[in-house]
Amino acid sequence: MLEFPLQTVESEGGATTVAIAVFVGQLVAFAIACWIAKRTYDGYRESRRRPLLWLAIGIALLAAVPTILRFLLPTVVGASSVTTTVLASLSEVAGLTAILYTVYGRP
């Protein structure tokens, strides 16, 4: 059977390269979310249009905050996976609500 060379190194939790790839992917997603939120906030500061502020908050809560929670809570605090999932999901829901308010509300 053919085996991919990336999957030959094993660690306690699984393939090391897979863990590294997941970490790098999360880091890239976090960086992009922060960049988009900052650009949106900069647009708000220039134009003082409140929908841009709510959009920046929504993007941060939807993408950046859950990434931090999923990484820091188990690592630093030792939180359970249920706690981490619930808090990250609440942040995502709050972010989506802020974006919906931007689109359909009167901010």
The first five atom37 places (N, CA, C, CB, O) and aatype in JSON, in Angstrom:
{
  "aatype": [12, 10, 6, 13, 14, 10, 5, 16, 19, 6, 15, 6, 7, 7, 0, 16, 16, 19, 0, 9, 0, 19, 13, 19, 7, 5, 10, 19, 0, 13, 0, 9, 0, 4, 17, 9, 0, 11, 1, 16, 18, 3, 7, 18, 1, 6, 15, 1, 1, 1, 14, 10, 10, 17, 10, 0, 9, 7, 9, 0, 10, 10, 0, 0, 19, 14, 16, 9, 10, 1, 13, 10, 10, 14, 16, 19, 19, 7, 0, 15, 15, 19, 16, 16, 16, 19, 10, 0, 15, 10, 15, 6, 19, 0, 7, 10, 16, 0, 9, 10, 18, 16, 19, 18, 7, 1, 14],
  "atom_mask": [
    [1, 1, 1, 1, 1],
    [1, 1, 1, 1, 1],
    [1, 1, 1, 1, 1],
    [1, 1, 1, 1, 1],
    [1, 1, 1, 1, 1],
    [1, 1, 1, 1, 1],
    [1, 1, 1, 1, 1],
    [1, 1, 1, 1, 1],
    [1, 1, 1, 1, 1],
    [1, 1, 1, 1, 1],
    [1, 1, 1, 1, 1],
    [1, 1, 1, 1, 1],
    [1, 1, 1, 0, 1],
    [1, 1, 1, 0, 1],
    [1, 1, 1, 1, 1],
    [1, 1, 1, 1, 1],
    [1, 1, 1, 1, 1],
    [1, 1, 1, 1, 1],
    [1, 1, 1, 1, 1],
    [1, 1, 1, 1, 1],
    [1, 1, 1, 1, 1],
    [1, 1, 1, 1, 1],
    [1, 1, 1, 1, 1],
    [1, 1, 1, 1, 1],
    [1, 1, 1, 0, 1],
    [1, 1, 1, 1, 1],
    [1, 1, 1, 1, 1],
    [1, 1, 1, 1, 1],
    [1, 1, 1, 1, 1],
    [1, 1, 1, 1, 1],
    [1, 1, 1, 1, 1],
    [1, 1, 1, 1, 1],
    [1, 1, 1, 1, 1],
    [1, 1, 1, 1, 1],
    [1, 1, 1, 1, 1],
    [1, 1, 1, 1, 1],
    [1, 1, 1, 1, 1],
    [1, 1, 1, 1, 1],
    [1, 1, 1, 1, 1],
    [1, 1, 1, 1, 1],
    [1, 1, 1, 1, 1],
    [1, 1, 1, 1, 1],
    [1, 1, 1, 0, 1],
    [1, 1, 1, 1, 1],
    [1, 1, 1, 1, 1],
    [1, 1, 1, 1, 1],
    [1, 1, 1, 1, 1],
    [1, 1, 1, 1, 1],
    [1, 1, 1, 1, 1],
    [1, 1, 1, 1, 1],
    [1, 1, 1, 1, 1],
    [1, 1, 1, 1, 1],
    [1, 1, 1, 1, 1],
    [1, 1, 1, 1, 1],
    [1, 1, 1, 1, 1],
    [1, 1, 1, 1, 1],
    [1, 1, 1, 1, 1],
    [1, 1, 1, 0, 1],
    [1, 1, 1, 1, 1],
    [1, 1, 1, 1, 1],
    [1, 1, 1, 1, 1],
    [1, 1, 1, 1, 1],
    [1, 1, 1, 1, 1],
    [1, 1, 1, 1, 1],
    [1, 1, 1, 1, 1],
    [1, 1, 1, 1, 1],
    [1, 1, 1, 1, 1],
    [1, 1, 1, 1, 1],
    [1, 1, 1, 1, 1],
    [1, 1, 1, 1, 1],
    [1, 1, 1, 1, 1],
    [1, 1, 1, 1, 1],
    [1, 1, 1, 1, 1],
    [1, 1, 1, 1, 1],
    [1, 1, 1, 1, 1],
    [1, 1, 1, 1, 1],
    [1, 1, 1, 1, 1],
    [1, 1, 1, 0, 1],
    [1, 1, 1, 1, 1],
    [1, 1, 1, 1, 1],
    [1, 1, 1, 1, 1],
    [1, 1, 1, 1, 1],
    [1, 1, 1, 1, 1],
    [1, 1, 1, 1, 1],
    [1, 1, 1, 1, 1],
    [1, 1, 1, 1, 1],
    [1, 1, 1, 1, 1],
    [1, 1, 1, 1, 1],
    [1, 1, 1, 1, 1],
    [1, 1, 1, 1, 1],
    [1, 1, 1, 1, 1],
    [1, 1, 1, 1, 1],
    [1, 1, 1, 1, 1],
    [1, 1, 1, 1, 1],
    [1, 1, 1, 0, 1],
    [1, 1, 1, 1, 1],
    [1, 1, 1, 1, 1],
    [1, 1, 1, 1, 1],
    [1, 1, 1, 1, 1],
    [1, 1, 1, 1, 1],
    [1, 1, 1, 1, 1],
    [1, 1, 1, 1, 1],
    [1, 1, 1, 1, 1],
    [1, 1, 1, 1, 1],
    [1, 1, 1, 0, 1],
    [1, 1, 1, 1, 1],
    [1, 1, 1, 1, 1]
  ],
  "atom_positions": [
    [[0.83, -1.17, 0.0], [0.0, 0.0, 0.0], [0.88, 1.24, 0.0], [-0.95, -0.01, 1.21], [1.9, 1.29, 0.69]],
    [[0.49, 2.22, -0.77], [1.25, 3.47, -0.82], [0.92, 4.32, 0.4], [0.94, 4.25, -2.11], [-0.23, 4.48, 0.79]],
    [[1.96, 4.86, 0.97], [1.78, 5.74, 2.12], [2.38, 7.1, 1.8], [2.43, 5.14, 3.39], [3.48, 7.18, 1.27]],
    [[1.65, 8.15, 2.12], [2.17, 9.48, 1.9], [3.25, 9.78, 2.93], [1.04, 10.54, 1.96], [3.07, 9.47, 4.1]],
    [[4.38, 10.37, 2.51], [5.45, 10.62, 3.46], [5.07, 11.58, 4.59], [6.63, 11.17, 2.73], [5.68, 11.54, 5.66]],
    [[4.08, 12.43, 4.36], [3.68, 13.37, 5.4], [2.97, 12.67, 6.55], [2.78, 14.44, 4.81], [2.89, 13.22, 7.65]],
    [[2.47, 11.47, 6.31], [1.7, 10.79, 7.34], [2.52, 9.73, 8.07], [0.49, 10.16, 6.72], [1.94, 8.94, 8.83]],
    [[3.81, 9.69, 7.88], [4.61, 8.65, 8.52], [5.08, 9.02, 9.92], [5.8, 8.34, 7.66], [5.37, 8.13, 10.72]],
    [[5.16, 10.3, 10.23], [5.61, 10.72, 11.56], [4.4, 10.8, 12.46], [6.35, 12.09, 11.5], [3.46, 11.53, 12.19]],
    [[4.43, 10.04, 13.55], [3.31, 10.0, 14.48], [3.71, 10.62, 15.81], [2.82, 8.56, 14.7], [4.84, 10.47, 16.27]],
    [[2.79, 11.32, 16.41], [2.98, 11.83, 17.76], [1.84, 11.3, 18.62], [3.04, 13.4, 17.79], [1.07, 10.45, 18.16]],
    [[1.73, 11.78, 19.82], [0.72, 11.25, 20.74], [-0.69, 11.46, 20.22], [0.87, 11.91, 22.09], [-1.53, 10.57, 20.34]],
    [[-0.98, 12.61, 19.64], [-2.33, 12.93, 19.19], [-2.59, 12.62, 17.73], [0.0, 0.0, 0.0], [-3.71, 12.84, 17.27]],
    [[-1.62, 12.13, 16.99], [-1.8, 11.86, 15.57], [-0.59, 12.31, 14.8], [0.0, 0.0, 0.0], [0.49, 12.5, 15.36]],
    [[-0.77, 12.49, 13.51], [0.34, 12.88, 12.66], [0.8, 14.3, 12.99], [-0.06, 12.77, 11.18], [0.0, 15.23, 13.07]],
    [[2.09, 14.44, 13.17], [2.65, 15.75, 13.51], [2.43, 16.75, 12.4], [4.13, 15.63, 13.81], [2.09, 17.91, 12.67]],
    [[2.62, 16.34, 11.17], [2.46, 17.27, 10.06], [1.01, 17.73, 9.92], [2.93, 16.64, 8.75], [0.75, 18.87, 9.53]],
    [[0.07, 16.86, 10.25], [-1.33, 17.26, 10.21], [-1.6, 18.31, 11.28], [-2.27, 16.04, 10.4], [-2.3, 19.29, 11.03]],
    [[-1.05, 18.12, 12.46], [-1.22, 19.09, 13.54], [-0.6, 20.43, 13.16], [-0.59, 18.57, 14.84], [-1.18, 21.49, 13.43]],
    [[0.57, 20.39, 12.53], [1.22, 21.63, 12.1], [0.39, 22.32, 11.02], [2.63, 21.35, 11.57], [0.23, 23.54, 11.04]],
    [[-0.14, 21.53, 10.07], [-0.96, 22.1, 9.01], [-2.22, 22.75, 9.57], [-1.33, 21.02, 7.99], [-2.63, 23.82, 9.1]],
    [[-2.84, 22.12, 10.55], [-4.04, 22.69, 11.18], [-3.69, 23.98, 11.9], [-4.68, 21.68, 12.17], [-4.42, 24.97, 11.78]],
    [[-2.58, 23.99, 12.63], [-2.15, 25.19, 13.34], [-1.87, 26.33, 12.37], [-0.91, 24.9, 14.19], [-2.3, 27.46, 12.6]],
    [[-1.16, 26.05, 11.29], [-0.85, 27.09, 10.29], [-2.13, 27.58, 9.63], [0.14, 26.54, 9.22], [-2.28, 28.78, 9.4]],
    [[-3.04, 26.67, 9.34], [-4.32, 27.07, 8.75], [-5.11, 27.98, 9.66], [0.0, 0.0, 0.0], [-5.69, 28.97, 9.21]],
    [[-5.15, 27.65, 10.95], [-5.84, 28.5, 11.92], [-5.17, 29.86, 12.05], [-5.89, 27.81, 13.27], [-5.84, 30.88, 12.18]],
    [[-3.85, 29.86, 12.01], [-3.11, 31.12, 12.09], [-3.39, 32.0, 10.88], [-1.6, 30.84, 12.21], [-3.58, 33.21, 11.03]],
    [[-3.43, 31.42, 9.7], [-3.73, 32.19, 8.49], [-5.16, 32.72, 8.53], [-3.53, 31.31, 7.23], [-5.4, 33.88, 8.19]],
    [[-6.12, 31.88, 8.95], [-7.51, 32.33, 9.06], [-7.64, 33.47, 10.06], [-8.43, 31.16, 9.47], [-8.37, 34.43, 9.81]],
    [[-6.95, 33.37, 11.18], [-6.98, 34.43, 12.19], [-6.39, 35.73, 11.63], [-6.2, 33.99, 13.44], [-6.96, 36.8, 11.83]],
    [[-5.27, 35.63, 10.93], [-4.63, 36.82, 10.36], [-5.52, 37.49, 9.33], [-3.28, 36.45, 9.73], [-5.63, 38.72, 9.3]],
    [[-6.16, 36.71, 8.48], [-7.04, 37.28, 7.46], [-8.25, 37.93, 8.1], [-7.49, 36.19, 6.46], [-8.65, 39.02, 7.7]],
    [[-8.84, 37.28, 9.11], [-10.0, 37.85, 9.8], [-9.64, 39.15, 10.48], [-10.56, 36.85, 10.82], [-10.41, 40.12, 10.44]],
    [[-8.48, 39.19, 11.12], [-8.04, 40.43, 11.77], [-7.79, 41.53, 10.76], [-6.78, 40.19, 12.59], [-8.14, 42.68, 11.0]],
    [[-7.21, 41.18, 9.63], [-6.94, 42.18, 8.6], [-8.24, 42.75, 8.04], [-6.1, 41.56, 7.46], [-8.36, 43.96, 7.87]],
    [[-9.22, 41.88, 7.76], [-10.51, 42.35, 7.25], [-11.21, 43.22, 8.28], [-11.41, 41.15, 6.86], [-11.75, 44.27, 7.94]],
    [[-11.21, 42.8, 9.54], [-11.86, 43.58, 10.59], [-11.18, 44.94, 10.76], [-11.83, 42.81, 11.93], [-11.86, 45.95, 10.94]],
    [[-9.85, 44.97, 10.68], [-9.14, 46.25, 10.81], [-9.44, 47.16, 9.63], [-7.63, 46.01, 10.91], [-9.66, 48.36, 9.83]],
    [[-9.45, 46.62, 8.42], [-9.76, 47.46, 7.25], [-11.18, 48.01, 7.35], [-9.59, 46.64, 5.95], [-11.42, 49.17, 7.0]],
    [[-12.1, 47.19, 7.82], [-13.48, 47.65, 7.97], [-13.56, 48.72, 9.05], [-14.4, 46.48, 8.32], [-14.27, 49.71, 8.89]],
    [[-12.85, 48.54, 10.15], [-12.84, 49.54, 11.21], [-12.19, 50.83, 10.73], [-12.1, 49.0, 12.45], [-12.65, 51.92, 11.07]],
    [[-11.12, 50.73, 9.94], [-10.51, 51.92, 9.37], [-11.49, 52.67, 8.48], [-9.26, 51.55, 8.58], [-11.53, 53.91, 8.48]],
    [[-12.28, 51.93, 7.73], [-13.33, 52.56, 6.91], [-14.35, 53.27, 7.76], [0.0, 0.0, 0.0], [-14.83, 54.35, 7.4]],
    [[-14.69, 52.67, 8.91], [-15.61, 53.32, 9.83], [-15.01, 54.61, 10.37], [-15.98, 52.38, 10.99], [-15.7, 55.64, 10.43]],
    [[-13.74, 54.58, 10.76], [-13.11, 55.78, 11.31], [-13.05, 56.92, 10.3], [-11.7, 55.46, 11.79], [-13.17, 58.08, 10.67]],
    [[-12.87, 56.59, 9.03], [-12.81, 57.63, 8.0], [-14.18, 58.21, 7.69], [-12.19, 57.07, 6.72], [-14.33, 59.42, 7.52]],
    [[-15.19, 57.34, 7.61], [-16.5, 57.8, 7.16], [-17.52, 57.98, 8.29], [-17.05, 56.83, 6.17], [-18.55, 58.62, 8.1]],
    [[-17.22, 57.42, 9.47], [-18.14, 57.47, 10.62], [-19.5, 56.86, 10.28], [-18.32, 58.91, 11.1], [-20.53, 57.3, 10.79]],
    [[-19.5, 55.85, 9.42], [-20.74, 55.14, 9.08], [-20.84, 53.93, 10.01], [-20.77, 54.7, 7.56], [-20.01, 53.02, 9.97]],
    [[-21.87, 53.94, 10.86], [-22.02, 52.9, 11.88], [-22.13, 51.48, 11.32], [-23.22, 53.2, 12.72], [-21.67, 50.55, 11.98]],
    [[-22.71, 51.27, 10.14], [-22.73, 49.89, 9.62], [-21.33, 49.28, 9.47], [-23.44, 49.86, 8.28], [-21.15, 48.08, 9.66]],
    [[-20.35, 50.09, 9.14], [-18.99, 49.57, 9.03], [-18.44, 49.14, 10.38], [-18.08, 50.61, 8.4], [-17.7, 48.17, 10.46]],
    [[-18.8, 49.86, 11.43], [-18.37, 49.46, 12.76], [-19.0, 48.13, 13.15], [-18.75, 50.54, 13.79], [-18.3, 47.25, 13.66]],
    [[-20.29, 47.97, 12.91], [-20.96, 46.71, 13.24], [-20.42, 45.57, 12.39], [-22.47, 46.83, 13.04], [-20.32, 44.44, 12.87]],
    [[-20.07, 45.85, 11.15], [-19.49, 44.82, 10.3], [-18.11, 44.39, 10.82], [-19.37, 45.34, 8.85], [-17.8, 43.21, 10.83]],
    [[-17.31, 45.36, 11.26], [-15.99, 45.03, 11.83], [-16.14, 44.18, 13.08], [-15.21, 46.31, 12.15], [-15.41, 43.21, 13.27]],
    [[-17.08, 44.55, 13.95], [-17.33, 43.78, 15.16], [-17.8, 42.37, 14.8], [-18.36, 44.48, 16.06], [-17.36, 41.39, 15.39]],
    [[-18.71, 42.28, 13.85], [-19.23, 40.99, 13.43], [-18.16, 40.08, 12.86], [0.0, 0.0, 0.0], [-18.13, 38.89, 13.18]],
    [[-17.27, 40.61, 12.04], [-16.2, 39.8, 11.46], [-15.24, 39.34, 12.55], [-15.43, 40.6, 10.39], [-14.8, 38.19, 12.55]],
    [[-14.92, 40.22, 13.47], [-14.03, 39.83, 14.57], [-14.65, 38.74, 15.42], [-13.68, 41.05, 15.44], [-13.97, 37.77, 15.78]],
    [[-15.93, 38.88, 15.75], [-16.6, 37.87, 16.58], [-16.85, 36.57, 15.83], [-17.92, 38.41, 17.08], [-16.89, 35.5, 16.43]],
    [[-17.0, 36.67, 14.52], [-17.29, 35.48, 13.73], [-16.05, 34.65, 13.44], [-17.93, 35.88, 12.43], [-16.12, 33.42, 13.42]],
    [[-14.92, 35.29, 13.23], [-13.74, 34.54, 12.79], [-12.56, 34.62, 13.75], [-13.32, 35.02, 11.45], [-11.96, 33.6, 14.07]],
    [[-12.22, 35.81, 14.2], [-10.99, 35.97, 15.0], [-11.17, 35.46, 16.44], [-10.57, 37.43, 15.03], [-10.33, 34.71, 16.93]],
    [[-12.23, 35.86, 17.1], [-12.42, 35.49, 18.51], [-12.57, 33.97, 18.69], [-13.64, 36.2, 19.07], [-11.94, 33.41, 19.59]],
    [[-13.38, 33.27, 17.87], [-13.47, 31.82, 18.05], [-12.14, 31.11, 17.83], [-14.5, 31.25, 17.11], [-11.85, 30.11, 18.49]],
    [[-11.32, 31.6, 16.92], [-10.01, 31.0, 16.69], [-9.15, 31.13, 17.93], [-9.31, 31.66, 15.48], [-8.48, 30.18, 18.33]],
    [[-9.17, 32.3, 18.55], [-8.42, 32.5, 19.78], [-8.96, 31.61, 20.9], [-8.47, 33.99, 20.21], [-8.19, 30.98, 21.63]],
    [[-10.28, 31.56, 21.02], [-10.88, 30.75, 22.07], [-10.55, 29.27, 21.91], [-12.4, 30.93, 22.08], [-10.23, 28.58, 22.88]],
    [[-10.62, 28.78, 20.68], [-10.33, 27.36, 20.45], [-8.88, 27.01, 20.7], [-10.7, 26.98, 19.03], [-8.55, 25.86, 20.97]],
    [[-8.01, 27.99, 20.61], [-6.59, 27.73, 20.85], [-6.2, 27.99, 22.3], [-5.74, 28.59, 19.93], [-5.52, 27.16, 22.92]],
    [[-6.62, 29.12, 22.85], [-6.16, 29.51, 24.17], [-6.86, 28.81, 25.33], [-6.32, 30.97, 24.33], [-6.22, 28.44, 26.31]],
    [[-8.17, 28.61, 25.23], [-8.89, 28.01, 26.35], [-8.37, 26.63, 26.73], [-10.36, 27.92, 26.03], [-8.1, 26.39, 27.91]],
    [[-8.22, 25.71, 25.78], [-7.68, 24.4, 26.19], [-6.2, 24.45, 26.56], [-7.87, 23.4, 25.08], [-5.76, 23.71, 27.44]],
    [[-5.45, 25.33, 25.9], [-4.01, 25.38, 26.13], [-3.65, 26.06, 27.44], [-3.33, 26.09, 24.98], [-2.88, 25.52, 28.23]],
    [[-4.2, 27.24, 27.67], [-3.82, 28.04, 28.83], [-4.65, 27.7, 30.07], [-3.96, 29.51, 28.51], [-4.1, 27.51, 31.15]],
    [[-5.96, 27.62, 29.89], [-6.85, 27.43, 31.03], [-7.13, 25.95, 31.29], [-8.16, 28.17, 30.8], [-7.46, 25.57, 32.41]],
    [[-7.0, 25.12, 30.26], [-7.32, 23.71, 30.4], [-8.81, 23.44, 30.34], [0.0, 0.0, 0.0], [-9.29, 22.48, 30.94]],
    [[-9.54, 24.29, 29.62], [-10.99, 24.14, 29.52], [-11.34, 22.89, 28.73], [-11.62, 25.38, 28.85], [-10.57, 22.44, 27.88]],
    [[-12.49, 22.33, 29.01], [-12.94, 21.14, 28.3], [-13.34, 21.49, 26.88], [-14.11, 20.47, 29.04], [-13.55, 22.65, 26.54]],
    [[-13.44, 20.47, 26.06], [-13.82, 20.7, 24.66], [-15.25, 21.21, 24.56], [-13.66, 19.42, 23.84], [-15.58, 21.97, 23.64]],
    [[-16.12, 20.81, 25.49], [-17.5, 21.29, 25.48], [-17.54, 22.79, 25.78], [-18.36, 20.51, 26.5], [-18.22, 23.54, 25.09]],
    [[-16.82, 23.21, 26.79], [-16.76, 24.63, 27.14], [-16.2, 25.45, 26.0], [-15.92, 24.83, 28.4], [-16.73, 26.51, 25.66]],
    [[-15.13, 24.97, 25.41], [-14.5, 25.68, 24.29], [-15.46, 25.79, 23.12], [-13.22, 24.96, 23.86], [-15.58, 26.85, 22.52]],
    [[-16.13, 24.7, 22.79], [-17.07, 24.7, 21.67], [-18.24, 25.63, 21.92], [-17.57, 23.3, 21.4], [-18.65, 26.37, 21.02]],
    [[-18.77, 25.61, 23.13], [-19.92, 26.48, 23.45], [-19.52, 27.95, 23.36], [-20.47, 26.15, 24.87], [-20.25, 28.74, 22.76]],
    [[-18.4, 28.32, 23.95], [-17.99, 29.73, 23.92], [-17.64, 30.19, 22.51], [-16.78, 29.95, 24.84], [-17.98, 31.31, 22.12]],
    [[-16.98, 29.34, 21.74], [-16.66, 29.7, 20.35], [-17.94, 29.83, 19.53], [-15.72, 28.65, 19.72], [-18.05, 30.73, 18.7]],
    [[-18.89, 28.95, 19.74], [-20.16, 29.02, 19.01], [-20.95, 30.26, 19.39], [-21.0, 27.77, 19.27], [-21.58, 30.88, 18.53]],
    [[-20.94, 30.62, 20.67], [-21.62, 31.85, 21.1], [-21.0, 33.08, 20.43], [-21.56, 32.0, 22.63], [-21.71, 34.0, 20.04]],
    [[-19.69, 33.1, 20.32], [-19.02, 34.2, 19.65], [-19.4, 34.26, 18.17], [-17.5, 34.07, 19.79], [-19.63, 35.34, 17.63]],
    [[-19.48, 33.09, 17.52], [-19.87, 33.06, 16.11], [-21.3, 33.55, 15.92], [-19.73, 31.64, 15.57], [-21.57, 34.29, 14.97]],
    [[-22.19, 33.14, 16.8], [-23.59, 33.6, 16.72], [-23.67, 35.11, 16.93], [-24.47, 32.86, 17.76], [-24.41, 35.79, 16.24]],
    [[-22.91, 35.63, 17.89], [-22.89, 37.07, 18.12], [-22.34, 37.8, 16.91], [-22.06, 37.41, 19.37], [-22.85, 38.87, 16.54]],
    [[-21.32, 37.25, 16.28], [-20.77, 37.86, 15.07], [-21.76, 37.87, 13.93], [0.0, 0.0, 0.0], [-21.91, 38.87, 13.23]],
    [[-22.44, 36.75, 13.73], [-23.45, 36.7, 12.68], [-24.6, 37.65, 12.96], [-23.98, 35.28, 12.52], [-25.16, 38.25, 12.04]],
    [[-24.96, 37.79, 14.24], [-26.02, 38.73, 14.61], [-25.6, 40.17, 14.3], [-26.37, 38.59, 16.11], [-26.41, 40.96, 13.81]],
    [[-24.35, 40.51, 14.59], [-23.87, 41.86, 14.29], [-23.86, 42.11, 12.78], [-22.45, 42.07, 14.86], [-24.2, 43.21, 12.34]],
    [[-23.49, 41.11, 12.01], [-23.5, 41.27, 10.55], [-24.93, 41.38, 10.03], [-22.78, 40.08, 9.86], [-25.21, 42.2, 9.15]],
    [[-25.84, 40.58, 10.57], [-27.25, 40.7, 10.18], [-27.8, 42.08, 10.54], [-28.1, 39.61, 10.85], [-28.57, 42.66, 9.77]],
    [[-27.42, 42.6, 11.69], [-27.85, 43.94, 12.08], [-27.33, 44.97, 11.09], [-27.37, 44.27, 13.5], [-28.02, 45.95, 10.78]],
    [[-26.11, 44.76, 10.6], [-25.55, 45.66, 9.6], [-26.38, 45.63, 8.32], [-24.09, 45.29, 9.29], [-26.65, 46.67, 7.72]],
    [[-26.78, 44.44, 7.9], [-27.48, 44.29, 6.64], [-28.94, 44.7, 6.74], [-27.38, 42.87, 6.16], [-29.44, 45.42, 5.87]],
    [[-29.64, 44.25, 7.79], [-31.07, 44.45, 7.87], [-31.53, 45.49, 8.88], [-31.72, 43.18, 8.17], [-32.66, 45.95, 8.82]],
    [[-30.67, 45.86, 9.81], [-31.06, 46.81, 10.85], [-30.83, 48.24, 10.43], [0.0, 0.0, 0.0], [-30.53, 48.52, 9.27]],
    [[-30.96, 49.11, 11.37], [-30.7, 50.54, 11.15], [-29.65, 51.01, 12.14], [-32.01, 51.39, 11.3], [-29.95, 51.77, 13.05]],
    [[-28.4, 50.54, 11.96], [-27.36, 50.95, 12.93], [-27.02, 52.41, 12.83], [-26.1, 50.13, 12.73], [-26.17, 52.9, 13.57]]
  ]
}
